[in-house]
PDB file of C-alpha atoms in Angstrom:
ATOM      1  CA  MET A   4       0.000   0.000   0.000  1.00 91.00           C
ATOM      2  CA  ARG A   5       1.272   3.470  -0.922  1.00 96.00           C
ATOM      3  CA  ILE A   6      -0.088   6.700   0.566  1.00 97.00           C
ATOM      4  CA  ALA A   7       0.742  10.277  -0.424  1.00 98.00           C
ATOM      5  CA  GLN A   8      -0.019  13.200   1.873  1.00 98.00           C
ATOM      6  CA  VAL A   9      -0.083  16.882   0.928  1.00 97.00           C
ATOM      7  CA  CYS A  10       0.825  19.531   3.534  1.00 96.00           C
ATOM      8  CA  ASN A  11       0.636  23.282   3.078  1.00 93.00           C
ATOM      9  CA  VAL A  12       3.757  24.160   5.060  1.00 90.00           C
ATOM     10  CA  GLY A  13       7.063  22.352   5.540  1.00 90.00           C
ATOM     11  CA  GLU A  14       7.013  22.864   9.304  1.00 89.00           C
ATOM     12  CA  ILE A  15       6.814  19.838  11.598  1.00 91.00           C
ATOM     13  CA  CYS A  16       6.030  22.169  14.506  1.00 84.00           C
ATOM     14  CA  GLY A  17       2.769  23.154  12.799  1.00 76.00           C
ATOM     15  CA  GLY A  18      -0.460  21.220  13.175  1.00 69.00           C
ATOM     16  CA  THR A  19      -0.971  19.766   9.677  1.00 89.00           C
ATOM     17  CA  ALA A  20       2.589  18.507   9.133  1.00 93.00           C
ATOM     18  CA  ALA A  21       2.617  17.055  12.649  1.00 93.00           C
ATOM     19  CA  CYS A  22      -0.634  15.249  11.849  1.00 96.00           C
ATOM     20  CA  ALA A  23       0.794  13.874   8.584  1.00 97.00           C
ATOM     21  CA  TRP A  24       3.907  12.722  10.457  1.00 96.00           C
ATOM     22  CA  SER A  25       1.756  10.945  13.052  1.00 97.00           C
ATOM     23  CA  ILE A  26      -0.249   9.194  10.341  1.00 98.00           C
ATOM     24  CA  THR A  27       2.993   7.733   8.975  1.00 98.00           C
ATOM     25  CA  LEU A  28       3.695   6.370  12.480  1.00 97.00           C
ATOM     26  CA  ALA A  29       0.207   4.885  12.740  1.00 97.00           C
ATOM     27  CA  PHE A  30       0.850   3.013   9.471  1.00 97.00           C
ATOM     28  CA  PRO A  31       4.468   1.812   9.591  1.00 96.00           C
ATOM     29  CA  ASP A  32       3.544  -0.962   7.142  1.00 95.00           C
ATOM     30  CA  VAL A  33       2.872   1.547   4.347  1.00 96.00           C
ATOM     31  CA  ASP A  34       5.129   3.297   1.812  1.00 97.00           C
ATOM     32  CA  HIS A  35       4.693   7.004   2.518  1.00 98.00           C
ATOM     33  CA  THR A  36       5.236  10.004   0.296  1.00 97.00           C
ATOM     34  CA  VAL A  37       4.728  13.548   1.620  1.00 97.00           C
ATOM     35  CA  ILE A  38       4.479  16.609  -0.598  1.00 97.00           C
ATOM     36  CA  PHE A  39       4.986  20.047   0.984  1.00 96.00           C
ATOM     37  CA  LEU A  40       3.708  23.193  -0.685  1.00 95.00           C
ATOM     38  CA  SER A  41       6.667  25.093   0.759  1.00 93.00           C
ATOM     39  CA  PRO A  42      10.229  23.788   1.183  1.00 94.00           C
ATOM     40  CA  PRO A  43      10.531  21.763   4.423  1.00 93.00           C
ATOM     41  CA  ASN A  44      12.960  23.140   6.993  1.00 92.00           C
ATOM     42  CA  SER A  45      15.734  21.030   8.509  1.00 92.00           C
ATOM     43  CA  ARG A  46      13.744  19.790  11.527  1.00 91.00           C
ATOM     44  CA  THR A  47      10.935  18.725   9.199  1.00 93.00           C
ATOM     45  CA  VAL A  48      13.325  16.888   6.884  1.00 94.00           C
ATOM     46  CA  GLU A  49      14.719  15.033   9.890  1.00 93.00           C
ATOM     47  CA  ALA A  50      11.250  14.081  11.134  1.00 93.00           C
ATOM     48  CA  PHE A  51      10.199  12.701   7.734  1.00 95.00           C
ATOM     49  CA  GLN A  52      13.413  10.888   6.902  1.00 95.00           C
ATOM     50  CA  HIS A  53      11.533   7.566   6.931  1.00 96.00           C
ATOM     51  CA  CYS A  54       9.398   8.807   4.005  1.00 96.00           C
ATOM     52  CA  GLN A  55       9.874  10.006   0.472  1.00 95.00           C
ATOM     53  CA  PHE A  56       9.174  13.722   0.371  1.00 91.00           C
ATOM     54  CA  HIS A  57       8.972  16.472  -2.225  1.00 93.00           C
ATOM     55  CA  SER A  58       8.098  20.139  -2.340  1.00 94.00           C
ATOM     56  CA  ALA A  59       5.981  21.794  -5.008  1.00 96.00           C
ATOM     57  CA  LYS A  60       4.201  25.114  -5.395  1.00 95.00           C
ATOM     58  CA  SER A  61       1.045  23.365  -6.576  1.00 96.00           C
ATOM     59  CA  ILE A  62      -0.311  19.869  -7.175  1.00 96.00           C
ATOM     60  CA  THR A  63      -2.003  18.508 -10.287  1.00 97.00           C
ATOM     61  CA  ASP A  64      -3.793  15.230 -10.840  1.00 97.00           C
ATOM     62  CA  GLY A  65      -1.041  14.289 -13.279  1.00 96.00           C
ATOM     63  CA  MET A  66       1.604  14.668 -10.562  1.00 95.00           C
ATOM     64  CA  ILE A  67      -0.313  12.329  -8.282  1.00 96.00           C
ATOM     65  CA  ARG A  68      -0.830   9.837 -11.111  1.00 95.00           C
ATOM     66  CA  HIS A  69       2.943   9.848 -11.687  1.00 95.00           C
ATOM     67  CA  LEU A  70       3.566   8.917  -8.022  1.00 95.00           C
ATOM     68  CA  ASN A  71       1.523   5.734  -8.516  1.00 95.00           C
ATOM     69  CA  VAL A  72       0.005   5.753  -5.020  1.00 96.00           C
ATOM     70  CA  ASP A  73      -3.159   4.062  -3.754  1.00 95.00           C
ATOM     71  CA  LEU A  74      -4.497   6.946  -1.671  1.00 97.00           C
ATOM     72  CA  VAL A  75      -3.986  10.696  -1.294  1.00 97.00           C
ATOM     73  CA  ILE A  76      -4.621  12.532   1.985  1.00 98.00           C
ATOM     74  CA  LEU A  77      -4.985  16.288   1.568  1.00 98.00           C
ATOM     75  CA  HIS A  78      -4.420  18.377   4.694  1.00 98.00           C
ATOM     76  CA  ASN A  79      -6.351  21.658   4.425  1.00 97.00           C
ATOM     77  CA  SER A  80      -5.642  21.734   0.684  1.00 97.00           C
ATOM     78  CA  THR A  81      -7.163  24.650  -1.235  1.00 97.00           C
ATOM     79  CA  PRO A  82      -8.372  24.617  -4.875  1.00 97.00           C
ATOM     80  CA  ASN A  83      -5.904  27.321  -5.925  1.00 96.00           C
ATOM     81  CA  ARG A  84      -2.946  25.138  -4.873  1.00 97.00           C
ATOM     82  CA  VAL A  85      -4.187  21.565  -5.250  1.00 97.00           C
ATOM     83  CA  ALA A  86      -6.342  20.377  -8.137  1.00 97.00           C
ATOM     84  CA  GLN A  87      -9.088  17.826  -7.598  1.00 97.00           C
ATOM     85  CA  ILE A  88      -7.557  14.357  -7.654  1.00 97.00           C
ATOM     86  CA  ARG A  89      -9.498  12.078  -9.982  1.00 96.00           C
ATOM     87  CA  SER A  90      -6.944   9.366 -10.763  1.00 95.00           C
ATOM     88  CA  THR A  91      -6.585   8.133  -7.155  1.00 95.00           C
ATOM     89  CA  PRO A  92      -8.955   7.833  -4.156  1.00 95.00           C
ATOM     90  CA  SER A  93      -8.619  10.957  -2.030  1.00 96.00           C
ATOM     91  CA  ILE A  94      -9.418  12.168   1.478  1.00 97.00           C
ATOM     92  CA  GLN A  95      -9.544  15.815   2.487  1.00 98.00           C
ATOM     93  CA  TYR A  96      -8.646  16.173   6.166  1.00 98.00           C
ATOM     94  CA  HIS A  97      -9.997  19.503   7.439  1.00 98.00           C
ATOM     95  CA  HIS A  98      -8.001  21.095  10.261  1.00 97.00           C
ATOM     96  CA  SER A  99      -9.563  24.552  10.096  1.00 96.00           C
ATOM     97  CA  MET A 100     -12.328  26.411   8.289  1.00 95.00           C
ATOM     98  CA  GLY A 101     -11.886  27.530   4.687  1.00 95.00           C
ATOM     99  CA  SER A 102     -12.338  26.586   1.037  1.00 96.00           C
ATOM    100  CA  ARG A 103     -10.965  23.100   0.379  1.00 97.00           C
ATOM    101  CA  THR A 104     -10.273  20.988  -2.710  1.00 98.00           C
ATOM    102  CA  ALA A 105     -13.017  18.447  -3.422  1.00 97.00           C
ATOM    103  CA  ALA A 106     -12.238  14.830  -2.471  1.00 97.00           C
ATOM    104  CA  ASP A 107     -13.944  11.452  -2.228  1.00 95.00           C
ATOM    105  CA  VAL A 108     -14.187  11.690   1.574  1.00 96.00           C
ATOM    106  CA  HIS A 109     -14.068  14.786   3.785  1.00 97.00           C
ATOM    107  CA  LEU A 110     -13.045  14.484   7.445  1.00 97.00           C
ATOM    108  CA  ALA A 111     -13.026  17.093  10.199  1.00 98.00           C
ATOM    109  CA  CYS A 112     -10.496  16.896  13.037  1.00 97.00           C
ATOM    110  CA  SER A 113     -13.122  17.741  15.687  1.00 97.00           C
ATOM    111  CA  LYS A 114     -16.867  17.951  16.255  1.00 97.00           C
ATOM    112  CA  TRP A 115     -16.487  21.710  16.631  1.00 97.00           C
ATOM    113  CA  LEU A 116     -14.989  21.991  13.136  1.00 98.00           C
ATOM    114  CA  HIS A 117     -17.418  19.451  11.664  1.00 97.00           C
ATOM    115  CA  GLN A 118     -20.326  21.686  12.691  1.00 97.00           C
ATOM    116  CA  ARG A 119     -18.719  24.566  10.796  1.00 96.00           C
ATOM    117  CA  THR A 120     -17.590  22.663   7.684  1.00 96.00           C
ATOM    118  CA  PRO A 121     -20.404  21.727   5.268  1.00 94.00           C
ATOM    119  CA  GLN A 122     -18.128  19.459   3.209  1.00 94.00           C
ATOM    120  CA  SER A 123     -17.184  17.173   6.105  1.00 94.00           C
ATOM    121  CA  THR A 124     -19.204  14.012   6.619  1.00 93.00           C
ATOM    122  CA  GLN A 125     -17.497  12.627   9.731  1.00 95.00           C
ATOM    123  CA  VAL A 126     -15.092  13.414  12.554  1.00 96.00           C
ATOM    124  CA  LEU A 127     -11.650  11.885  13.001  1.00 97.00           C
ATOM    125  CA  TRP A 128      -9.409  13.143  15.784  1.00 96.00           C
ATOM    126  CA  GLN A 129      -5.730  13.444  14.956  1.00 96.00           C
ATOM    127  CA  PRO A 130      -3.368  10.682  16.067  1.00 96.00           C
ATOM    128  CA  THR A 131      -0.859  11.765  18.712  1.00 95.00           C
ATOM    129  CA  PRO A 132       2.118   9.545  19.540  1.00 95.00           C
ATOM    130  CA  ILE A 133       3.496   9.556  23.076  1.00 95.00           C
ATOM    131  CA  PRO A 134       6.441  11.980  23.212  1.00 93.00           C
ATOM    132  CA  ILE A 135       9.786  10.470  24.158  1.00 91.00           C
ATOM    133  CA  GLN A 136      10.622  10.634  27.865  1.00 91.00           C
ATOM    134  CA  ARG A 137      14.218  11.850  28.164  1.00 88.00           C
ATOM    135  CA  THR A 138      16.292  11.121  31.238  1.00 85.00           C
ATOM    136  CA  ASP A 139      18.084  14.484  31.069  1.00 84.00           C
ATOM    137  CA  ASN A 140      14.862  16.452  31.615  1.00 86.00           C
ATOM    138  CA  PRO A 141      13.952  17.515  35.160  1.00 86.00           C
ATOM    139  CA  SER A 142      11.560  15.201  36.989  1.00 86.00           C
ATOM    140  CA  ARG A 143       7.970  16.325  37.434  1.00 90.00           C
ATOM    141  CA  ASN A 144       7.523  14.306  40.628  1.00 84.00           C
ATOM    142  CA  ALA A 145      10.732  15.569  42.227  1.00 84.00           C
ATOM    143  CA  ALA A 146       9.938  19.246  41.605  1.00 85.00           C
ATOM    144  CA  THR A 147       9.337  21.374  44.686  1.00 87.00           C
ATOM    145  CA  SER A 148       7.329  23.956  42.755  1.00 93.00           C
ATOM    146  CA  LEU A 149       4.832  23.767  39.923  1.00 96.00           C
ATOM    147  CA  ARG A 150       6.186  23.820  36.382  1.00 97.00           C
ATOM    148  CA  ILE A 151       3.712  25.131  33.796  1.00 98.00           C
ATOM    149  CA  GLY A 152       4.430  25.347  30.069  1.00 98.00           C
ATOM    150  CA  ARG A 153       3.084  26.701  26.812  1.00 98.00           C
ATOM    151  CA  ILE A 154       4.026  25.148  23.467  1.00 95.00           C
ATOM    152  CA  CYS A 155       2.873  26.463  20.133  1.00 92.00           C
ATOM    153  CA  THR A 156       3.882  26.891  16.500  1.00 87.00           C
ATOM    154  CA  PRO A 157       6.764  29.426  16.338  1.00 87.00           C
ATOM    155  CA  ASP A 158       4.601  31.996  14.595  1.00 88.00           C
ATOM    156  CA  ASP A 159       3.899  35.554  15.795  1.00 91.00           C
ATOM    157  CA  ARG A 160       0.178  35.020  15.152  1.00 93.00           C
ATOM    158  CA  LYS A 161       0.099  32.259  17.794  1.00 94.00           C
ATOM    159  CA  TRP A 162       2.079  34.378  20.292  1.00 96.00           C
ATOM    160  CA  PRO A 163       0.281  37.741  20.524  1.00 96.00           C
ATOM    161  CA  GLN A 164       1.440  40.547  22.798  1.00 96.00           C
ATOM    162  CA  SER A 165      -1.987  40.345  24.449  1.00 96.00           C
ATOM    163  CA  LEU A 166      -0.804  37.235  26.345  1.00 96.00           C
ATOM    164  CA  ILE A 167       1.311  39.368  28.653  1.00 97.00           C
ATOM    165  CA  PRO A 168      -1.428  40.631  31.041  1.00 97.00           C
ATOM    166  CA  LEU A 169      -2.508  37.056  31.855  1.00 98.00           C
ATOM    167  CA  TYR A 170       1.033  35.977  32.731  1.00 98.00           C
ATOM    168  CA  GLU A 171       1.500  39.118  34.832  1.00 97.00           C
ATOM    169  CA  ARG A 172      -1.635  38.186  36.759  1.00 97.00           C
ATOM    170  CA  LEU A 173      -0.599  34.536  37.177  1.00 98.00           C
ATOM    171  CA  ALA A 174       2.977  35.325  38.188  1.00 97.00           C
ATOM    172  CA  GLU A 175       1.693  37.793  40.773  1.00 97.00           C
ATOM    173  CA  SER A 176      -0.635  35.139  42.237  1.00 97.00           C
ATOM    174  CA  PHE A 177       1.886  32.256  42.073  1.00 97.00           C
ATOM    175  CA  LYS A 178       5.386  33.538  42.746  1.00 94.00           C
ATOM    176  CA  ASN A 179       6.998  30.080  42.923  1.00 92.00           C
ATOM    177  CA  VAL A 180       5.743  28.693  39.583  1.00 96.00           C
ATOM    178  CA  GLU A 181       8.368  27.890  36.948  1.00 97.00           C
ATOM    179  CA  TRP A 182       7.158  28.945  33.486  1.00 98.00           C
ATOM    180  CA  GLU A 183       8.408  27.339  30.265  1.00 97.00           C
ATOM    181  CA  PHE A 184       7.714  28.494  26.716  1.00 98.00           C
ATOM    182  CA  ILE A 185       8.414  26.393  23.610  1.00 96.00           C
ATOM    183  CA  GLY A 186       8.278  28.221  20.281  1.00 94.00           C
ATOM    184  CA  ALA A 187       7.988  31.766  21.650  1.00 96.00           C
ATOM    185  CA  PRO A 188       9.352  34.244  19.081  1.00 94.00           C
ATOM    186  CA  GLY A 189      12.304  36.353  20.132  1.00 93.00           C
ATOM    187  CA  THR A 190      10.249  39.532  19.927  1.00 92.00           C
ATOM    188  CA  LEU A 191       8.056  38.371  22.828  1.00 95.00           C
ATOM    189  CA  ARG A 192      10.612  36.750  25.111  1.00 96.00           C
ATOM    190  CA  GLU A 193      11.688  39.849  26.998  1.00 97.00           C
ATOM    191  CA  SER A 194       8.071  40.789  27.723  1.00 97.00           C
ATOM    192  CA  LEU A 195       7.240  37.257  28.865  1.00 97.00           C
ATOM    193  CA  GLN A 196      10.315  37.098  31.096  1.00 98.00           C
ATOM    194  CA  HIS A 197       9.350  40.388  32.717  1.00 97.00           C
ATOM    195  CA  ALA A 198       5.728  39.277  33.139  1.00 97.00           C
ATOM    196  CA  CYS A 199       6.886  36.036  34.785  1.00 97.00           C
ATOM    197  CA  ARG A 200       9.157  37.903  37.223  1.00 96.00           C
ATOM    198  CA  GLY A 201      12.287  36.333  35.823  1.00 96.00           C
ATOM    199  CA  ASN A 202      11.012  32.758  36.261  1.00 96.00           C
ATOM    200  CA  ALA A 203      10.630  31.970  32.535  1.00 97.00           C
ATOM    201  CA  ARG A 204      12.637  29.493  30.491  1.00 97.00           C
ATOM    202  CA  PHE A 205      12.575  29.521  26.670  1.00 97.00           C
ATOM    203  CA  ILE A 206      13.086  26.421  24.520  1.00 94.00           C
ATOM    204  CA  THR A 207      13.465  26.214  20.745  1.00 91.00           C
ATOM    205  CA  ALA A 208      10.618  24.470  18.946  1.00 86.00           C
ATOM    206  CA  ASP A 209      11.464  21.074  17.463  1.00 84.00           C
ATOM    207  CA  VAL A 210      10.146  17.518  17.675  1.00 84.00           C
ATOM    208  CA  SER A 211      12.324  16.629  20.660  1.00 87.00           C
ATOM    209  CA  ALA A 212      11.022  19.619  22.651  1.00 90.00           C
ATOM    210  CA  ARG A 213       7.787  17.691  23.178  1.00 92.00           C
ATOM    211  CA  SER A 214       9.651  15.611  25.745  1.00 95.00           C
ATOM    212  CA  ARG A 215       9.298  18.589  28.096  1.00 96.00           C
ATOM    213  CA  TYR A 216       5.669  17.580  28.713  1.00 97.00           C
ATOM    214  CA  TRP A 217       7.010  14.906  31.069  1.00 96.00           C
ATOM    215  CA  SER A 218       8.541  17.669  33.211  1.00 96.00           C
ATOM    216  CA  TRP A 219       5.458  19.887  33.303  1.00 97.00           C
ATOM    217  CA  HIS A 220       2.674  19.640  35.838  1.00 98.00           C
ATOM    218  CA  ALA A 221       0.356  21.617  33.575  1.00 98.00           C
ATOM    219  CA  LEU A 222       0.076  23.004  30.063  1.00 98.00           C
ATOM    220  CA  LEU A 223      -1.494  26.450  29.939  1.00 98.00           C
ATOM    221  CA  TYR A 224      -2.874  27.791  26.680  1.00 98.00           C
ATOM    222  CA  HIS A 225      -4.709  31.033  26.120  1.00 97.00           C
ATOM    223  CA  HIS A 226      -5.279  32.973  22.926  1.00 97.00           C
ATOM    224  CA  PRO A 227      -7.667  35.936  22.956  1.00 94.00           C
ATOM    225  CA  THR A 228      -8.703  35.731  19.289  1.00 95.00           C
ATOM    226  CA  ILE A 229      -8.046  32.214  17.922  1.00 95.00           C
ATOM    227  CA  SER A 230     -10.262  29.174  18.552  1.00 95.00           C
ATOM    228  CA  GLU A 231      -8.255  26.020  17.917  1.00 95.00           C
ATOM    229  CA  SER A 232     -10.157  23.357  15.951  1.00 96.00           C
ATOM    230  CA  PHE A 233      -8.267  20.606  17.748  1.00 95.00           C
ATOM    231  CA  GLY A 234      -5.785  20.940  20.571  1.00 93.00           C
ATOM    232  CA  ARG A 235      -2.925  18.807  19.312  1.00 93.00           C
ATOM    233  CA  THR A 236      -0.544  20.004  22.006  1.00 94.00           C
ATOM    234  CA  VAL A 237      -3.322  19.419  24.533  1.00 96.00           C
ATOM    235  CA  ALA A 238      -3.619  15.797  23.384  1.00 96.00           C
ATOM    236  CA  GLU A 239       0.159  15.315  23.374  1.00 95.00           C
ATOM    237  CA  SER A 240       0.552  16.756  26.845  1.00 96.00           C
ATOM    238  CA  MET A 241      -2.284  14.657  28.249  1.00 97.00           C
ATOM    239  CA  ARG A 242      -0.625  11.523  26.897  1.00 97.00           C
ATOM    240  CA  CYS A 243       2.271  12.395  29.218  1.00 97.00           C
ATOM    241  CA  GLY A 244       0.015  13.039  32.204  1.00 97.00           C
ATOM    242  CA  THR A 245       0.291  16.833  31.960  1.00 97.00           C
ATOM    243  CA  VAL A 246      -2.885  18.605  33.092  1.00 98.00           C
ATOM    244  CA  PRO A 247      -4.263  21.044  30.464  1.00 98.00           C
ATOM    245  CA  ILE A 248      -5.492  24.480  31.585  1.00 98.00           C
ATOM    246  CA  VAL A 249      -6.884  26.115  28.447  1.00 98.00           C
ATOM    247  CA  ASP A 250      -9.498  28.390  26.901  1.00 98.00           C
ATOM    248  CA  ARG A 251     -13.103  27.205  27.000  1.00 98.00           C
ATOM    249  CA  LYS A 252     -13.587  27.305  23.244  1.00 97.00           C
ATOM    250  CA  GLY A 253     -13.005  25.428  20.000  1.00 97.00           C
ATOM    251  CA  GLY A 254     -12.096  21.759  19.999  1.00 96.00           C
ATOM    252  CA  PHE A 255     -10.716  21.999  23.540  1.00 97.00           C
ATOM    253  CA  CYS A 256     -14.264  21.655  24.871  1.00 97.00           C
ATOM    254  CA  GLU A 257     -14.634  18.089  23.559  1.00 95.00           C
ATOM    255  CA  GLN A 258     -11.158  17.028  24.664  1.00 96.00           C
ATOM    256  CA  ILE A 259     -11.430  18.134  28.280  1.00 97.00           C
ATOM    257  CA  GLU A 260     -13.964  17.452  31.029  1.00 96.00           C
ATOM    258  CA  SER A 261     -13.311  20.485  33.146  1.00 97.00           C
ATOM    259  CA  GLY A 262     -12.332  19.594  36.693  1.00 95.00           C
ATOM    260  CA  LYS A 263     -11.880  15.909  35.825  1.00 96.00           C
ATOM    261  CA  ASN A 264      -8.954  15.657  33.395  1.00 97.00           C
ATOM    262  CA  GLY A 265      -8.099  19.336  32.972  1.00 98.00           C
ATOM    263  CA  PHE A 266      -9.624  22.798  33.145  1.00 98.00           C
ATOM    264  CA  LEU A 267     -11.549  24.960  30.687  1.00 98.00           C
ATOM    265  CA  CYS A 268     -11.272  28.681  31.417  1.00 98.00           C
ATOM    266  CA  THR A 269     -13.281  31.676  30.264  1.00 98.00           C
ATOM    267  CA  ASN A 270     -11.405  34.476  32.054  1.00 97.00           C
ATOM    268  CA  PRO A 271      -8.239  35.155  34.077  1.00 97.00           C
ATOM    269  CA  ASP A 272     -10.008  34.256  37.334  1.00 98.00           C
ATOM    270  CA  ASP A 273     -10.629  30.750  35.962  1.00 98.00           C
ATOM    271  CA  PHE A 274      -6.939  30.289  35.153  1.00 98.00           C
ATOM    272  CA  VAL A 275      -6.010  31.416  38.660  1.00 98.00           C
ATOM    273  CA  ALA A 276      -8.560  29.050  40.217  1.00 98.00           C
ATOM    274  CA  ALA A 277      -7.265  26.110  38.153  1.00 98.00           C
ATOM    275  CA  ILE A 278      -3.676  26.645  39.285  1.00 98.00           C
ATOM    276  CA  HIS A 279      -4.876  26.918  42.890  1.00 97.00           C
ATOM    277  CA  GLN A 280      -6.466  23.467  42.507  1.00 97.00           C
ATOM    278  CA  ILE A 281      -3.361  21.757  41.155  1.00 97.00           C
ATOM    279  CA  GLN A 282      -1.297  23.002  44.077  1.00 96.00           C
ATOM    280  CA  ASP A 283      -2.856  20.090  45.974  1.00 95.00           C
ATOM    281  CA  ARG A 284      -0.487  17.331  44.855  1.00 94.00           C
ATOM    282  CA  ASN A 285      -2.982  14.512  45.541  1.00 95.00           C
ATOM    283  CA  HIS A 286      -5.598  16.242  43.401  1.00 97.00           C
ATOM    284  CA  LEU A 287      -2.960  16.972  40.759  1.00 97.00           C
ATOM    285  CA  SER A 288      -2.001  13.279  40.654  1.00 96.00           C
ATOM    286  CA  GLN A 289      -5.636  12.260  40.085  1.00 97.00           C
ATOM    287  CA  LEU A 290      -6.099  14.810  37.322  1.00 98.00           C
ATOM    288  CA  SER A 291      -2.847  13.696  35.702  1.00 97.00           C
ATOM    289  CA  GLN A 292      -3.911  10.049  35.604  1.00 97.00           C
ATOM    290  CA  ARG A 293      -7.342  10.879  34.189  1.00 97.00           C
ATOM    291  CA  ALA A 294      -5.776  13.126  31.551  1.00 97.00           C
ATOM    292  CA  GLN A 295      -3.449  10.342  30.464  1.00 96.00           C
ATOM    293  CA  ASP A 296      -6.173   7.696  30.403  1.00 96.00           C
ATOM    294  CA  SER A 297      -8.640   9.787  28.395  1.00 95.00           C
ATOM    295  CA  SER A 298      -6.035  10.807  25.815  1.00 94.00           C
ATOM    296  CA  HIS A 299      -4.904   7.199  25.344  1.00 93.00           C
ATOM    297  CA  GLU A 300      -8.529   6.215  24.704  1.00 93.00           C
ATOM    298  CA  LYS A 301      -9.157   8.943  22.150  1.00 93.00           C
ATOM    299  CA  CYS A 302      -5.889   9.910  20.461  1.00 94.00           C
ATOM    300  CA  SER A 303      -3.529   6.927  20.404  1.00 96.00           C
ATOM    301  CA  LEU A 304      -2.026   5.723  17.123  1.00 97.00           C
ATOM    302  CA  SER A 305      -3.856   2.394  17.425  1.00 96.00           C
ATOM    303  CA  ILE A 306      -7.241   4.070  17.934  1.00 96.00           C
ATOM    304  CA  PHE A 307      -6.629   6.319  14.929  1.00 97.00           C
ATOM    305  CA  ARG A 308      -5.549   3.358  12.809  1.00 97.00           C
ATOM    306  CA  SER A 309      -8.697   1.347  13.546  1.00 95.00           C
ATOM    307  CA  ARG A 310     -10.959   4.338  12.830  1.00 95.00           C
ATOM    308  CA  PHE A 311      -9.087   5.226   9.659  1.00 96.00           C
ATOM    309  CA  LEU A 312      -9.368   1.657   8.381  1.00 94.00           C
ATOM    310  CA  ARG A 313     -13.143   1.872   8.694  1.00 93.00           C
ATOM    311  CA  ILE A 314     -13.054   5.025   6.576  1.00 93.00           C
ATOM    312  CA  LEU A 315     -10.877   3.294   3.972  1.00 92.00           C
ATOM    313  CA  ASN A 316     -13.540   0.615   3.654  1.00 90.00           C
ATOM    314  CA  GLN A 317     -15.762   3.327   2.151  1.00 84.00           C
ATOM    315  CA  LEU A 318     -13.140   3.672  -0.580  1.00 84.00           C
ATOM    316  CA  SER A 319     -12.788  -0.110  -0.950  1.00 82.00           C
ATOM    317  CA  LEU A 320      -9.221   0.125   0.353  1.00 79.00           C
ATOM    318  CA  GLY A 321      -9.643  -1.459   3.764  1.00 63.00           C
ATOM    319  CA  ASP A 322      -8.567  -4.922   2.564  1.00 70.00           C
ATOM    320  CA  SER A 323      -5.127  -3.530   1.742  1.00 68.00           C
ATOM    321  CA  PHE A 324      -4.288  -3.474   5.457  1.00 61.00           C
ATOM    322  CA  ASP A 325      -4.262  -5.857   8.379  1.00 53.00           C
ATOM    323  CA  ALA A 326      -6.632  -4.495  10.995  1.00 43.00           C
TER     324      ALA A 326
END
């Protein structure tokens, strides 16, 4: 079986390329080709070294026919960049709202997005592998203070200046919290460090940085203007037992049962209250275990594989795999 995937951006630290990468891990018995619509950077090349990969400004049906694959998965592909694929069965995987190239099957990465995407016929959560646990990272259990992190695509749009007032409020309320930021652009680091009273640590975004989840007690995510269709970093962190404390909007609301395996917050007071709760280490341990269990049940590679195989049966491709 041969699968080709099309990604808009050659950035493994972005949602769609990370999803494509995870799909290759869910199907190690498949020959994978990945086409990026912008040149992949070095960390992306390293992540996809087990695949064939190409970059192209646009995709035609003839190009796909030349690859001689059995299935094409389009990730947020738009008609002006990717032509409709008629020579090969195709799946359009929607990760956000917008105009998308027609395909044989349309999937949405969350119920929230499905309700806002007329083309999608069913929901399929992204697969999220368990990040590697590195021995050189600080231990979560041995920490004397809480360690709370934020990880996001290294893009100014995902790191607005409007984050600063929340961190000023949190750092004022919790003077002993250690704050970590993965992917924060250089233009924001000084402001974040000042807001966190000098208790901030900054880490470069790459695949290995995900191992920091094992050191964090909680992942905190707030964005005043963006509703995430699916919280990929939320799912990844939960797989490591990190408790998510995030905005009550978008796909987060179907990933988290607030107060049971994480916290959904509507205002700064909610974020403060959530951190107060996890200061109780027994309560934190319970939340951590529930977060890990629920993410395993919903986002593991094996769960994704079984659900994806059922979808392939609609394209008469399911027999090509061992379930």
